[in-house]
Short mmCIF file of C-alpha atoms and ligand atoms in Angstrom, two decimals:
data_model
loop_
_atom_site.label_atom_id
_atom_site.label_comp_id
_atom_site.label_asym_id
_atom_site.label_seq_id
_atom_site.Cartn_x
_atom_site.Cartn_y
_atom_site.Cartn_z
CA UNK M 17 63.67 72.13 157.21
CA UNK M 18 67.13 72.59 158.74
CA UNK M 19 68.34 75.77 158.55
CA UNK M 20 72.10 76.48 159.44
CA UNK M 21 73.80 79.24 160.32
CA UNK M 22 77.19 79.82 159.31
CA UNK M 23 78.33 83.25 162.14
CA UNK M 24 81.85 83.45 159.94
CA UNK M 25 84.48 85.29 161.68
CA UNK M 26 82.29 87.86 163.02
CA UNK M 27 81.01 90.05 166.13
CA UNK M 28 82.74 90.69 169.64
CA UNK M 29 81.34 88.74 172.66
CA UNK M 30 79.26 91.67 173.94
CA UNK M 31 77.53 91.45 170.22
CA UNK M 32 77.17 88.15 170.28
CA UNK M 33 75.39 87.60 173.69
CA UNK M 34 73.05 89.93 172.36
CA UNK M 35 72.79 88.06 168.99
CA UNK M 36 72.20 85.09 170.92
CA UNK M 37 69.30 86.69 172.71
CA UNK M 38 67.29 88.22 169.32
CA UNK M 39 67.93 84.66 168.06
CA UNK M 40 66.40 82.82 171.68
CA UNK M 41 63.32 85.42 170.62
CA UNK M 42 62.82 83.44 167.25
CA UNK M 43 59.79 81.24 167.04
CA UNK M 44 60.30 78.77 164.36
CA UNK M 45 59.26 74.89 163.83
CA UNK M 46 62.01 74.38 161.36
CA UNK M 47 65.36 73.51 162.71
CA UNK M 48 68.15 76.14 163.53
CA UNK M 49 71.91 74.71 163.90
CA UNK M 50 74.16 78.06 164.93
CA UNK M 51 77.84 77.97 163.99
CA UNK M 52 78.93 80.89 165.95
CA UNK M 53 82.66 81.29 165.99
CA UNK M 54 84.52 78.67 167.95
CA UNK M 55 85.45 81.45 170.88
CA UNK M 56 81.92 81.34 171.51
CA UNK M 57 81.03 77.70 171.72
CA UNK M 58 81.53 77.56 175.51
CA UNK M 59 78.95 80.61 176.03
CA UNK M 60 76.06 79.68 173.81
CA UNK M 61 72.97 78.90 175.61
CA UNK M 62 70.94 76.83 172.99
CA UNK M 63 67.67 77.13 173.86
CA UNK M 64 66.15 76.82 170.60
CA UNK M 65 68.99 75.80 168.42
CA UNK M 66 71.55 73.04 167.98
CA UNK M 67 75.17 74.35 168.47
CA UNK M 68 77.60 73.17 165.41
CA UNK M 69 80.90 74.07 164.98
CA UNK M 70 82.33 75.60 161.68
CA UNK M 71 85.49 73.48 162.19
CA UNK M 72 87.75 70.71 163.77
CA UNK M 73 90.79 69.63 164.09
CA UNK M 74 91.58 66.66 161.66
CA UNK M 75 93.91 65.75 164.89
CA UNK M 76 92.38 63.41 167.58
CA UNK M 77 93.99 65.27 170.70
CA UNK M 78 97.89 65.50 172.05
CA UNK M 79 100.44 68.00 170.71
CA UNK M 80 98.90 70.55 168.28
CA UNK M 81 99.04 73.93 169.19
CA UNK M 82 95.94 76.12 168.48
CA UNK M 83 93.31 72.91 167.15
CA UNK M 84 90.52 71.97 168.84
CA UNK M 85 88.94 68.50 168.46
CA UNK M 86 85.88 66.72 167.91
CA UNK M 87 86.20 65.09 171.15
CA UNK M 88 86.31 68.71 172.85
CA UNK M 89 83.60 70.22 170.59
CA UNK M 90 81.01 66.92 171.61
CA UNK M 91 82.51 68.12 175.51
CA UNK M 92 80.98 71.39 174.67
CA UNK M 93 77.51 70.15 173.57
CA UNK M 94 78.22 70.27 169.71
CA UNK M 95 76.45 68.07 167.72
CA UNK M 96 76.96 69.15 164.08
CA UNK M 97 80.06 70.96 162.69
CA UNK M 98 80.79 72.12 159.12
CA UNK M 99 83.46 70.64 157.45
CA UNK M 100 85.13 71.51 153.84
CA UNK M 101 83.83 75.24 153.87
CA UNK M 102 84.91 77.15 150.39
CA UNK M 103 86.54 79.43 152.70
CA UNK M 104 88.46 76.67 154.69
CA UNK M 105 88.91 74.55 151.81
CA UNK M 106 92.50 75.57 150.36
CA UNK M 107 94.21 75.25 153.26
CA UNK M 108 93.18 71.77 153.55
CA UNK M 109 93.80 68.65 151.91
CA UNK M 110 91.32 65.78 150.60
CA UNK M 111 93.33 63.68 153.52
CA UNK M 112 92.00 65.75 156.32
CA UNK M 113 88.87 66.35 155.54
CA UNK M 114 88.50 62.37 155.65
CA UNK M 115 89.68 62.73 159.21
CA UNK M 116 87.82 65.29 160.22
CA UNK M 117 84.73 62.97 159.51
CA UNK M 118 86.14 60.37 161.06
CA UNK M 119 86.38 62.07 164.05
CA UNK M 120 82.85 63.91 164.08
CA UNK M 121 81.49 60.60 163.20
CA UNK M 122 83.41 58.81 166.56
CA UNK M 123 82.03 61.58 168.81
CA UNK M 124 78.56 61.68 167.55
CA UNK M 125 78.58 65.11 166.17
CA UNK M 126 76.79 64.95 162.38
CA UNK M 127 79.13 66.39 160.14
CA UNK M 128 77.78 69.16 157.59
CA UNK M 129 79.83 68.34 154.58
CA UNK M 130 80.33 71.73 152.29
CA UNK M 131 80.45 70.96 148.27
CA UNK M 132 80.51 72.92 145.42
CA UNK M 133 81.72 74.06 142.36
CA UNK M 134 83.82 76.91 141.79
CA UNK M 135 82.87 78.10 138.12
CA UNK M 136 79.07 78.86 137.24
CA UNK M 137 80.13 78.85 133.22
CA UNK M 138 81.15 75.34 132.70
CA UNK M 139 78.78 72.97 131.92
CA UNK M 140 75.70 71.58 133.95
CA UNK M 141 77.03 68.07 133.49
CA UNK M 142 80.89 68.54 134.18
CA UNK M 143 79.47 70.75 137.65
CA UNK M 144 77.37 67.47 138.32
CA UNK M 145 80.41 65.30 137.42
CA UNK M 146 82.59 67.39 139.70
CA UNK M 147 80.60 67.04 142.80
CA UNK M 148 80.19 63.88 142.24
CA UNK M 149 83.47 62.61 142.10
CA UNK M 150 84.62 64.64 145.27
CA UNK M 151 81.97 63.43 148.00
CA UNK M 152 83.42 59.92 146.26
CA UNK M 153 86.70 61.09 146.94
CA UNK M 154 85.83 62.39 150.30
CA UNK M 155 83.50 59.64 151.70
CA UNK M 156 85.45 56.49 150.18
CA UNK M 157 87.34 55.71 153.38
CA UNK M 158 83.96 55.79 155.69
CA UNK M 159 81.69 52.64 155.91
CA UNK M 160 78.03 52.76 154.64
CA UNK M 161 76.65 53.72 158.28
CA UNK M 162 78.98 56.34 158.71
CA UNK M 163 78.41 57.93 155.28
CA UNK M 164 74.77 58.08 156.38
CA UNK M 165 75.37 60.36 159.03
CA UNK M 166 77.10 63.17 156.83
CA UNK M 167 74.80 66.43 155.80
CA UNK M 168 76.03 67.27 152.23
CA UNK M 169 75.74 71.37 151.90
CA UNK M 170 75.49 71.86 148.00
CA UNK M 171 77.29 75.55 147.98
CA UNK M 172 78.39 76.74 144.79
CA UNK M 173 81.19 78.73 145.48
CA UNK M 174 80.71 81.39 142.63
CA UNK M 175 77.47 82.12 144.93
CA UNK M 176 78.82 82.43 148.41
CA UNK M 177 78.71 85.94 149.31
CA UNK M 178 77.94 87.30 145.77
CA UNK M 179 74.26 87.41 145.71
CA UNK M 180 74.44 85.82 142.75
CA UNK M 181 72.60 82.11 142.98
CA UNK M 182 72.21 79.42 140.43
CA UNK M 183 68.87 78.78 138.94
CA UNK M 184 66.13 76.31 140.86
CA UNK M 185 66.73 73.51 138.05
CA UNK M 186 70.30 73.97 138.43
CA UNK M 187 70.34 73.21 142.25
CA UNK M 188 67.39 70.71 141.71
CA UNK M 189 70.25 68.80 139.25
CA UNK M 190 73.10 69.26 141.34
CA UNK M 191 71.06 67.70 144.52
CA UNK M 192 69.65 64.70 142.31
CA UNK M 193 73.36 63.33 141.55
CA UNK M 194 74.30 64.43 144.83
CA UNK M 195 71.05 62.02 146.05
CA UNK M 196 72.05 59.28 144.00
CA UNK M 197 75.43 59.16 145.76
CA UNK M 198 73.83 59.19 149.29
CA UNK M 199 70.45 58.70 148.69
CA UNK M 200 69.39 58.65 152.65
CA UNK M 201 71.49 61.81 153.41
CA UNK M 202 70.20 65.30 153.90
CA UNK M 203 71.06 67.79 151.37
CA UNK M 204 70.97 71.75 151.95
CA UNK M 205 71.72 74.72 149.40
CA UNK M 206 74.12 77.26 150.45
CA UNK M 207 75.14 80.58 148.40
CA UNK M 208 73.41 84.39 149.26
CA UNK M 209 70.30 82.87 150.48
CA UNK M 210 68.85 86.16 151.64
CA UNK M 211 64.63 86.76 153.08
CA UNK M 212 63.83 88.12 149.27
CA UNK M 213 65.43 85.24 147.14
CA UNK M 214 63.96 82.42 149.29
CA UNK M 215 60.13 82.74 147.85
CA UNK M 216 62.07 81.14 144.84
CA UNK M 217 63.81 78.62 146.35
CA UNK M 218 61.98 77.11 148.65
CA UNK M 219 59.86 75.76 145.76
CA UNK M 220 62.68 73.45 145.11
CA UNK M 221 61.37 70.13 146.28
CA UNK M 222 64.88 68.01 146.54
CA UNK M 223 66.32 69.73 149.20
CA UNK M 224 66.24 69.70 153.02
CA UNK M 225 67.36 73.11 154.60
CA UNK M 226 69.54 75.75 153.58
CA UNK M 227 73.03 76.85 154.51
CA UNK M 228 73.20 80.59 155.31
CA UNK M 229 76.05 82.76 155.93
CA UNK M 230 75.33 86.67 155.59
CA UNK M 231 71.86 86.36 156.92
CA UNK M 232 72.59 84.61 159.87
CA UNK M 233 74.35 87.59 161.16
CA UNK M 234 70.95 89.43 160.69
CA UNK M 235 68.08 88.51 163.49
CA UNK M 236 65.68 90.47 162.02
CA UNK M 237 65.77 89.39 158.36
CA UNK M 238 66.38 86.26 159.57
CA UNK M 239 63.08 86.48 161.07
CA UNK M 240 61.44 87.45 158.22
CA UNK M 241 62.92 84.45 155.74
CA UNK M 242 61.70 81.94 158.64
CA UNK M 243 58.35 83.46 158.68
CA UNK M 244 58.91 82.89 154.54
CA UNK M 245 60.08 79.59 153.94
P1 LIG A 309 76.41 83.47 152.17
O1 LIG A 309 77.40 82.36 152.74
O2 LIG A 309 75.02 83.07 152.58
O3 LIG A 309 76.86 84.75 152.80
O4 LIG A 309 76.58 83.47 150.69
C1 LIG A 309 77.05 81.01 152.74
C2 LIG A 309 78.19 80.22 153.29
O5 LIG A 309 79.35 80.63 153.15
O6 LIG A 309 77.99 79.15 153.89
#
């Protein structure tokens, strides 16, 4: 399974060199991508992880104060990077997100495309209709190939950091429309994945990997959901 891990805006560089080393310590066969924060990029040592970013620039390169491309991040040995985060996602428009793709797709690094809804009470349809229609919107400008290449992270964004997750059906529903969209792509659930709550969901049998973002920060427990899953 792929298992990423979303670092956030968090820990000092003393905190995480030693994150990095509990993490180097972790013996796993499934496949860790670490999104630490972009200040950190340059002094990760993957050893047993891919490095992914948890952003670009949806500028190729010249005169943009403060952005960092895809063409720098691949310079830095990045090879997937998370695009369309809930957290990102208001300050950015349908537009660049496209580019952003664009660009990870030109430079080889395998874009981790974040989708989800943001109410849990409407309807299981209209949620499925919703996601649908924005990887559509989001993935119309690419070509077949390069739509291939995009990880879809299915994160509900009523579950992101509220412990509260939907139901397996509910994710196994979500992932079959997103599947019938981009039926060779990866898919991964995102949303309080925690060491407890993944006995559940790893019986769900649609899915490839899992998204995390408050356990990441946690070597230990981390440990212990790897040892789970
Ligand atoms: P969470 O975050 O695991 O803390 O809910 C997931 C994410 O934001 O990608």
């Amino acid at each position: 399974m792929i298992i990423a891990l979303n670092n956030k805006c968090n820990f000092t560089k003393i905190e995480y060199l030693n994150y990095q080393d509990e993490l180097s310590k972790l013996n796993t066969h499934h496949q860790l991508i670490l999104c630490p924060s972009a200040t950190y990029l340059a002094i990760s040592n993957p050893s047993n992880y891919s490095l992914g970013s948890q952003n670009v620039s949806n500028y190729e390169n010249g005169s943009h104060t403060g952005e960092i491309s895809a063409q720098q991040l691949k310079s830095l040995g990045v090879t997937y990077c998370l695009v369309g985060h809930s957290e990102r996602r208001h300050k950015e428009t349908n537009e660049e997100i496209t580019e952003k793709l664009k660009h990870l797709i030109d430079n080889d690094i395998i874009p981790i495309l974040c989708i989800g809804e943001k109410k849990q009470d409407e309807s299981l349809d209209k949620r499925q209709e919703g996601v649908k229609t924005k990887i559509n919107e989001l993935t119309s400008n690419l070509t077949e190939i390069e739509k291939e290449k995009i990880i879809i992270a299915y994160e509900p964004i009523w579950s992101i950091g509220t412990g509260i997750i939907p139901t397996n059906q509910e994710i196994t529903e979500l992932v079959t429309v997103i599947k019938q969209i981009l039926p060779k792509n990866k898919v991964l659930y995102g949303g309080s994945v925690n060491e407890d709550n993944i006995t559940i969901l790893k019986q769900i049998n649609n899915i490839d990997g899992f998204l995390l973002g408050g356990l990441s920060l946690q070597p230990k427990k981390l440990a212990e959901f790897l040892r789970k899953i």
